[in-house]
Amino acid sequence: MNVAALLKAKGRAVATAHADTPLLDISVALAEKRIGAIVIVDDRGSVKGIVSERDLVRAIASSGADILTRPASEIMTREVTICSLDRTIEELMEMMTKGRFRHLPVIENGDLVGIISIGDVVKHHIAEVEMEVSAMRDYLATG
């Protein structure tokens, strides 16, 4: 399975914000939407960074709660790893594991068209394994 098929199943919605968005607003959006990261974009929708729950926790731990009044640009990850629609689930697992991150924005023709989380990848992998087990049971039962 590739990213295009995964996005078709889960949808292409991506939570975004601008670099000047206060971190408190970012944290409220993360909580309300029950998501782990927000992609930071410019006025044209180009990816400029990403802010994750992990980034917020680290920022609060090192700077205190006052950091929440500061803009996302102060803590966002600027070197965002992205992927294309033709990447496979196996490639995503390798990228996420090696890079130690949990969210991959998906870009098509320079446009942000989706985001894949480690949860999406694990959910797909579990479904795939369950299907293989079921097929194996059917094979053994008909023997």
Short mmCIF file of N, CA and C in Angstrom, two decimals:
data_model
loop_
_atom_site.label_atom_id
_atom_site.label_comp_id
_atom_site.label_asym_id
_atom_site.label_seq_id
_atom_site.Cartn_x
_atom_site.Cartn_y
_atom_site.Cartn_z
N MET A 1 0.85 -1.18 0.00
CA MET A 1 0.00 0.00 0.00
C MET A 1 0.90 1.24 0.00
N ASN A 2 0.41 2.28 -0.66
CA ASN A 2 1.18 3.52 -0.68
C ASN A 2 0.42 4.64 0.03
N VAL A 3 1.05 5.80 0.11
CA VAL A 3 0.48 6.95 0.83
C VAL A 3 -0.85 7.38 0.20
N ALA A 4 -0.95 7.37 -1.12
CA ALA A 4 -2.19 7.79 -1.78
C ALA A 4 -3.36 6.93 -1.31
N ALA A 5 -3.18 5.62 -1.24
CA ALA A 5 -4.24 4.72 -0.80
C ALA A 5 -4.57 4.94 0.67
N LEU A 6 -3.56 5.18 1.48
CA LEU A 6 -3.78 5.43 2.90
C LEU A 6 -4.57 6.72 3.11
N LEU A 7 -4.23 7.77 2.35
CA LEU A 7 -4.97 9.03 2.47
C LEU A 7 -6.40 8.90 1.96
N LYS A 8 -6.59 8.07 0.94
CA LYS A 8 -7.94 7.85 0.42
C LYS A 8 -8.82 7.24 1.51
N ALA A 9 -8.25 6.35 2.31
CA ALA A 9 -8.99 5.68 3.38
C ALA A 9 -9.20 6.60 4.59
N LYS A 10 -8.20 7.39 4.95
CA LYS A 10 -8.29 8.19 6.18
C LYS A 10 -8.72 9.63 5.96
N GLY A 11 -8.57 10.13 4.75
CA GLY A 11 -8.91 11.51 4.47
C GLY A 11 -7.67 12.38 4.37
N ARG A 12 -7.85 13.57 3.80
CA ARG A 12 -6.72 14.45 3.53
C ARG A 12 -6.69 15.69 4.42
N ALA A 13 -7.52 15.74 5.43
CA ALA A 13 -7.56 16.91 6.31
C ALA A 13 -6.23 17.08 7.04
N VAL A 14 -5.75 18.32 7.08
CA VAL A 14 -4.51 18.64 7.78
C VAL A 14 -4.75 19.89 8.61
N ALA A 15 -4.43 19.81 9.90
CA ALA A 15 -4.52 20.99 10.75
C ALA A 15 -3.29 21.85 10.50
N THR A 16 -3.52 23.12 10.20
CA THR A 16 -2.42 24.04 9.93
C THR A 16 -2.55 25.31 10.75
N ALA A 17 -1.46 26.02 10.86
CA ALA A 17 -1.42 27.32 11.52
C ALA A 17 -0.28 28.11 10.89
N HIS A 18 -0.22 29.38 11.22
CA HIS A 18 0.87 30.23 10.73
C HIS A 18 1.95 30.36 11.80
N ALA A 19 3.12 30.75 11.38
CA ALA A 19 4.28 30.84 12.27
C ALA A 19 4.07 31.83 13.42
N ASP A 20 3.19 32.82 13.23
CA ASP A 20 2.96 33.81 14.28
C ASP A 20 1.84 33.41 15.25
N THR A 21 1.26 32.23 15.07
CA THR A 21 0.20 31.74 15.95
C THR A 21 0.79 31.47 17.34
N PRO A 22 0.16 32.02 18.39
CA PRO A 22 0.66 31.77 19.75
C PRO A 22 0.62 30.27 20.08
N LEU A 23 1.61 29.82 20.82
CA LEU A 23 1.69 28.40 21.19
C LEU A 23 0.49 27.94 22.01
N LEU A 24 -0.12 28.84 22.77
CA LEU A 24 -1.33 28.47 23.51
C LEU A 24 -2.43 28.07 22.52
N ASP A 25 -2.59 28.82 21.44
CA ASP A 25 -3.59 28.49 20.43
C ASP A 25 -3.26 27.15 19.76
N ILE A 26 -1.97 26.91 19.53
CA ILE A 26 -1.55 25.62 18.95
C ILE A 26 -1.93 24.49 19.89
N SER A 27 -1.64 24.65 21.18
CA SER A 27 -1.92 23.58 22.14
C SER A 27 -3.42 23.35 22.29
N VAL A 28 -4.23 24.40 22.24
CA VAL A 28 -5.68 24.25 22.31
C VAL A 28 -6.19 23.49 21.08
N ALA A 29 -5.68 23.83 19.90
CA ALA A 29 -6.08 23.14 18.67
C ALA A 29 -5.70 21.66 18.72
N LEU A 30 -4.51 21.35 19.21
CA LEU A 30 -4.09 19.96 19.33
C LEU A 30 -5.05 19.19 20.24
N ALA A 31 -5.40 19.80 21.36
CA ALA A 31 -6.30 19.13 22.31
C ALA A 31 -7.70 18.97 21.74
N GLU A 32 -8.24 20.03 21.15
CA GLU A 32 -9.60 19.99 20.62
C GLU A 32 -9.74 18.99 19.48
N LYS A 33 -8.74 18.93 18.61
CA LYS A 33 -8.80 18.05 17.45
C LYS A 33 -8.29 16.65 17.75
N ARG A 34 -7.72 16.49 18.94
CA ARG A 34 -7.16 15.20 19.37
C ARG A 34 -6.13 14.69 18.37
N ILE A 35 -5.18 15.59 18.05
CA ILE A 35 -4.11 15.26 17.11
C ILE A 35 -2.77 15.53 17.78
N GLY A 36 -1.70 15.08 17.15
CA GLY A 36 -0.38 15.19 17.76
C GLY A 36 0.52 16.24 17.16
N ALA A 37 0.10 16.86 16.04
CA ALA A 37 0.97 17.87 15.42
C ALA A 37 0.15 18.79 14.53
N ILE A 38 0.66 20.00 14.38
CA ILE A 38 0.07 20.99 13.47
C ILE A 38 1.16 21.45 12.52
N VAL A 39 0.83 21.45 11.24
CA VAL A 39 1.78 21.89 10.22
C VAL A 39 1.72 23.41 10.14
N ILE A 40 2.89 24.02 10.16
CA ILE A 40 3.00 25.48 10.05
C ILE A 40 3.20 25.84 8.58
N VAL A 41 2.31 26.70 8.08
CA VAL A 41 2.34 27.07 6.66
C VAL A 41 2.43 28.59 6.51
N ASP A 42 2.84 29.02 5.31
CA ASP A 42 2.82 30.45 5.00
C ASP A 42 1.48 30.80 4.36
N ASP A 43 1.33 32.03 3.91
CA ASP A 43 0.06 32.48 3.34
C ASP A 43 -0.34 31.72 2.08
N ARG A 44 0.62 31.13 1.38
CA ARG A 44 0.31 30.35 0.17
C ARG A 44 0.07 28.88 0.48
N GLY A 45 0.21 28.48 1.75
CA GLY A 45 0.00 27.10 2.13
C GLY A 45 1.24 26.23 2.06
N SER A 46 2.40 26.85 1.81
CA SER A 46 3.66 26.09 1.76
C SER A 46 4.10 25.74 3.18
N VAL A 47 4.60 24.52 3.33
CA VAL A 47 5.06 24.04 4.64
C VAL A 47 6.31 24.79 5.07
N LYS A 48 6.24 25.38 6.27
CA LYS A 48 7.38 26.11 6.83
C LYS A 48 7.91 25.47 8.10
N GLY A 49 7.10 24.59 8.69
CA GLY A 49 7.52 23.93 9.92
C GLY A 49 6.42 23.02 10.43
N ILE A 50 6.67 22.46 11.61
CA ILE A 50 5.68 21.61 12.26
C ILE A 50 5.87 21.75 13.77
N VAL A 51 4.77 21.75 14.50
CA VAL A 51 4.81 21.79 15.96
C VAL A 51 4.05 20.57 16.46
N SER A 52 4.73 19.77 17.26
CA SER A 52 4.12 18.56 17.82
C SER A 52 3.89 18.73 19.32
N GLU A 53 3.12 17.81 19.88
CA GLU A 53 2.93 17.79 21.33
C GLU A 53 4.27 17.70 22.04
N ARG A 54 5.14 16.90 21.49
CA ARG A 54 6.48 16.72 22.07
C ARG A 54 7.24 18.04 22.09
N ASP A 55 7.14 18.81 21.01
CA ASP A 55 7.80 20.13 20.96
C ASP A 55 7.27 21.04 22.07
N LEU A 56 5.96 21.04 22.25
CA LEU A 56 5.35 21.88 23.28
C LEU A 56 5.80 21.47 24.68
N VAL A 57 5.82 20.18 24.95
CA VAL A 57 6.23 19.71 26.27
C VAL A 57 7.68 20.11 26.55
N ARG A 58 8.55 19.93 25.58
CA ARG A 58 9.95 20.31 25.76
C ARG A 58 10.10 21.81 25.99
N ALA A 59 9.34 22.61 25.24
CA ALA A 59 9.43 24.06 25.38
C ALA A 59 8.95 24.51 26.76
N ILE A 60 7.85 23.94 27.24
CA ILE A 60 7.34 24.30 28.57
C ILE A 60 8.31 23.84 29.65
N ALA A 61 8.88 22.65 29.49
CA ALA A 61 9.83 22.14 30.48
C ALA A 61 11.07 23.02 30.58
N SER A 62 11.53 23.54 29.45
CA SER A 62 12.76 24.34 29.48
C SER A 62 12.51 25.82 29.73
N SER A 63 11.34 26.35 29.37
CA SER A 63 11.11 27.79 29.48
C SER A 63 9.96 28.18 30.39
N GLY A 64 9.19 27.22 30.83
CA GLY A 64 8.04 27.53 31.67
C GLY A 64 6.81 27.84 30.84
N ALA A 65 5.68 27.99 31.52
CA ALA A 65 4.40 28.20 30.86
C ALA A 65 4.33 29.50 30.08
N ASP A 66 5.20 30.46 30.40
CA ASP A 66 5.19 31.74 29.67
C ASP A 66 5.48 31.56 28.18
N ILE A 67 6.11 30.45 27.82
CA ILE A 67 6.41 30.19 26.41
C ILE A 67 5.13 30.12 25.58
N LEU A 68 4.01 29.80 26.22
CA LEU A 68 2.75 29.66 25.50
C LEU A 68 2.25 30.97 24.89
N THR A 69 2.79 32.10 25.34
CA THR A 69 2.42 33.39 24.74
C THR A 69 3.26 33.70 23.51
N ARG A 70 4.30 32.92 23.29
CA ARG A 70 5.23 33.15 22.17
C ARG A 70 4.69 32.51 20.89
N PRO A 71 5.18 32.93 19.74
CA PRO A 71 4.70 32.36 18.47
C PRO A 71 5.28 30.98 18.18
N ALA A 72 4.57 30.24 17.35
CA ALA A 72 4.98 28.89 16.96
C ALA A 72 6.38 28.89 16.36
N SER A 73 6.74 29.96 15.68
CA SER A 73 8.05 30.03 15.02
C SER A 73 9.21 29.83 15.98
N GLU A 74 9.00 30.10 17.26
CA GLU A 74 10.09 29.96 18.23
C GLU A 74 10.45 28.52 18.55
N ILE A 75 9.50 27.60 18.38
CA ILE A 75 9.82 26.21 18.73
C ILE A 75 9.60 25.23 17.58
N MET A 76 9.00 25.68 16.49
CA MET A 76 8.66 24.74 15.42
C MET A 76 9.90 24.09 14.83
N THR A 77 9.74 22.87 14.37
CA THR A 77 10.78 22.19 13.63
C THR A 77 10.74 22.75 12.22
N ARG A 78 11.86 23.34 11.80
CA ARG A 78 11.90 23.98 10.48
C ARG A 78 12.30 23.02 9.37
N GLU A 79 13.09 22.04 9.70
CA GLU A 79 13.52 21.04 8.72
C GLU A 79 12.52 19.89 8.74
N VAL A 80 11.41 20.07 8.04
CA VAL A 80 10.33 19.09 8.07
C VAL A 80 10.57 18.02 7.01
N THR A 81 10.56 16.78 7.44
CA THR A 81 10.62 15.66 6.50
C THR A 81 9.23 15.49 5.93
N ILE A 82 9.15 15.41 4.62
CA ILE A 82 7.87 15.26 3.93
C ILE A 82 7.90 13.98 3.11
N CYS A 83 6.76 13.60 2.58
CA CYS A 83 6.71 12.44 1.70
C CYS A 83 5.76 12.72 0.54
N SER A 84 5.84 11.87 -0.45
CA SER A 84 4.98 11.99 -1.63
C SER A 84 3.94 10.87 -1.61
N LEU A 85 2.97 10.99 -2.51
CA LEU A 85 1.87 10.04 -2.56
C LEU A 85 2.29 8.63 -2.95
N ASP A 86 3.43 8.50 -3.62
CA ASP A 86 3.85 7.18 -4.10
C ASP A 86 4.71 6.40 -3.10
N ARG A 87 5.03 6.97 -1.97
CA ARG A 87 5.82 6.26 -0.96
C ARG A 87 5.02 5.09 -0.39
N THR A 88 5.72 4.01 -0.07
CA THR A 88 5.06 2.84 0.51
C THR A 88 5.01 2.95 2.03
N ILE A 89 4.14 2.15 2.62
CA ILE A 89 4.02 2.13 4.09
C ILE A 89 5.35 1.70 4.71
N GLU A 90 6.03 0.75 4.07
CA GLU A 90 7.32 0.30 4.59
C GLU A 90 8.34 1.44 4.59
N GLU A 91 8.33 2.25 3.54
CA GLU A 91 9.24 3.40 3.47
C GLU A 91 8.92 4.41 4.58
N LEU A 92 7.63 4.62 4.84
CA LEU A 92 7.23 5.54 5.90
C LEU A 92 7.71 5.05 7.26
N MET A 93 7.54 3.75 7.51
CA MET A 93 7.99 3.18 8.79
C MET A 93 9.49 3.41 8.96
N GLU A 94 10.25 3.18 7.91
CA GLU A 94 11.70 3.37 7.98
C GLU A 94 12.05 4.85 8.21
N MET A 95 11.39 5.75 7.49
CA MET A 95 11.65 7.19 7.65
C MET A 95 11.35 7.65 9.07
N MET A 96 10.20 7.23 9.60
CA MET A 96 9.78 7.65 10.93
C MET A 96 10.69 7.07 12.01
N THR A 97 11.08 5.82 11.83
CA THR A 97 11.95 5.18 12.81
C THR A 97 13.33 5.83 12.83
N LYS A 98 13.92 5.99 11.66
CA LYS A 98 15.26 6.59 11.57
C LYS A 98 15.26 8.04 12.03
N GLY A 99 14.21 8.80 11.64
CA GLY A 99 14.15 10.21 11.97
C GLY A 99 13.60 10.50 13.35
N ARG A 100 13.03 9.49 14.00
CA ARG A 100 12.45 9.63 15.34
C ARG A 100 11.38 10.72 15.39
N PHE A 101 10.48 10.69 14.41
CA PHE A 101 9.34 11.60 14.42
C PHE A 101 8.08 10.80 14.12
N ARG A 102 6.92 11.41 14.37
CA ARG A 102 5.66 10.68 14.30
C ARG A 102 4.68 11.20 13.25
N HIS A 103 5.04 12.28 12.57
CA HIS A 103 4.12 12.89 11.61
C HIS A 103 4.86 13.27 10.33
N LEU A 104 4.26 12.92 9.20
CA LEU A 104 4.84 13.20 7.89
C LEU A 104 3.83 13.95 7.02
N PRO A 105 4.07 15.23 6.77
CA PRO A 105 3.21 15.93 5.81
C PRO A 105 3.40 15.33 4.42
N VAL A 106 2.31 15.28 3.66
CA VAL A 106 2.33 14.71 2.31
C VAL A 106 2.20 15.86 1.31
N ILE A 107 3.13 15.90 0.37
CA ILE A 107 3.19 16.97 -0.62
C ILE A 107 2.97 16.39 -2.01
N GLU A 108 2.12 17.05 -2.80
CA GLU A 108 1.89 16.68 -4.20
C GLU A 108 1.97 17.96 -5.03
N ASN A 109 2.86 17.97 -6.00
CA ASN A 109 3.06 19.15 -6.86
C ASN A 109 3.28 20.42 -6.04
N GLY A 110 4.02 20.29 -4.94
CA GLY A 110 4.33 21.43 -4.09
C GLY A 110 3.25 21.82 -3.10
N ASP A 111 2.10 21.14 -3.14
CA ASP A 111 0.99 21.47 -2.26
C ASP A 111 0.85 20.45 -1.13
N LEU A 112 0.48 20.94 0.04
CA LEU A 112 0.21 20.07 1.20
C LEU A 112 -1.14 19.39 0.96
N VAL A 113 -1.14 18.07 0.86
CA VAL A 113 -2.38 17.34 0.54
C VAL A 113 -2.80 16.34 1.62
N GLY A 114 -2.03 16.23 2.68
CA GLY A 114 -2.39 15.30 3.75
C GLY A 114 -1.27 15.20 4.76
N ILE A 115 -1.52 14.39 5.76
CA ILE A 115 -0.50 14.11 6.78
C ILE A 115 -0.69 12.66 7.22
N ILE A 116 0.42 11.97 7.42
CA ILE A 116 0.39 10.59 7.88
C ILE A 116 1.05 10.56 9.26
N SER A 117 0.37 9.93 10.21
CA SER A 117 0.93 9.78 11.55
C SER A 117 1.39 8.34 11.75
N ILE A 118 2.20 8.14 12.76
CA ILE A 118 2.66 6.79 13.08
C ILE A 118 1.44 5.92 13.42
N GLY A 119 0.40 6.52 14.00
CA GLY A 119 -0.82 5.77 14.30
C GLY A 119 -1.49 5.25 13.04
N ASP A 120 -1.48 6.06 11.98
CA ASP A 120 -2.05 5.62 10.70
C ASP A 120 -1.28 4.42 10.16
N VAL A 121 0.03 4.49 10.26
CA VAL A 121 0.89 3.42 9.75
C VAL A 121 0.69 2.14 10.55
N VAL A 122 0.65 2.26 11.87
CA VAL A 122 0.46 1.09 12.73
C VAL A 122 -0.92 0.48 12.50
N LYS A 123 -1.95 1.31 12.39
CA LYS A 123 -3.31 0.82 12.14
C LYS A 123 -3.35 0.00 10.84
N HIS A 124 -2.72 0.52 9.79
CA HIS A 124 -2.69 -0.21 8.53
C HIS A 124 -1.92 -1.52 8.67
N HIS A 125 -0.79 -1.48 9.36
CA HIS A 125 0.04 -2.67 9.52
C HIS A 125 -0.72 -3.76 10.29
N ILE A 126 -1.42 -3.37 11.33
CA ILE A 126 -2.21 -4.34 12.11
C ILE A 126 -3.29 -4.96 11.24
N ALA A 127 -3.99 -4.14 10.46
CA ALA A 127 -5.04 -4.66 9.58
C ALA A 127 -4.46 -5.64 8.56
N GLU A 128 -3.28 -5.33 8.06
CA GLU A 128 -2.62 -6.19 7.08
C GLU A 128 -2.25 -7.55 7.71
N VAL A 129 -1.72 -7.52 8.91
CA VAL A 129 -1.34 -8.75 9.62
C VAL A 129 -2.59 -9.58 9.93
N GLU A 130 -3.66 -8.92 10.37
CA GLU A 130 -4.90 -9.64 10.67
C GLU A 130 -5.45 -10.32 9.42
N MET A 131 -5.36 -9.64 8.28
CA MET A 131 -5.83 -10.22 7.02
C MET A 131 -4.99 -11.45 6.65
N GLU A 132 -3.68 -11.37 6.85
CA GLU A 132 -2.80 -12.50 6.55
C GLU A 132 -3.10 -13.68 7.45
N VAL A 133 -3.34 -13.43 8.73
CA VAL A 133 -3.66 -14.50 9.68
C VAL A 133 -4.97 -15.15 9.29
N SER A 134 -5.96 -14.34 8.92
CA SER A 134 -7.25 -14.89 8.50
C SER A 134 -7.11 -15.76 7.25
N ALA A 135 -6.33 -15.29 6.29
CA ALA A 135 -6.10 -16.07 5.06
C ALA A 135 -5.40 -17.38 5.38
N MET A 136 -4.44 -17.35 6.28
CA MET A 136 -3.70 -18.55 6.66
C MET A 136 -4.63 -19.54 7.37
N ARG A 137 -5.51 -19.04 8.24
CA ARG A 137 -6.47 -19.92 8.92
C ARG A 137 -7.41 -20.58 7.92
N ASP A 138 -7.90 -19.78 6.96
CA ASP A 138 -8.78 -20.33 5.93
C ASP A 138 -8.05 -21.40 5.12
N TYR A 139 -6.81 -21.15 4.78
CA TYR A 139 -6.01 -22.10 4.01
C TYR A 139 -5.84 -23.40 4.78
N LEU A 140 -5.50 -23.28 6.08
CA LEU A 140 -5.28 -24.47 6.90
C LEU A 140 -6.59 -25.24 7.13
N ALA A 141 -7.69 -24.52 7.26
CA ALA A 141 -8.98 -25.17 7.51
C ALA A 141 -9.47 -25.96 6.29
N THR A 142 -9.11 -25.49 5.09
CA THR A 142 -9.56 -26.18 3.87
C THR A 142 -8.52 -27.18 3.39
N GLY A 143 -7.37 -27.13 4.01
CA GLY A 143 -6.28 -27.98 3.86
C GLY A 143 -5.78 -28.65 2.75
#
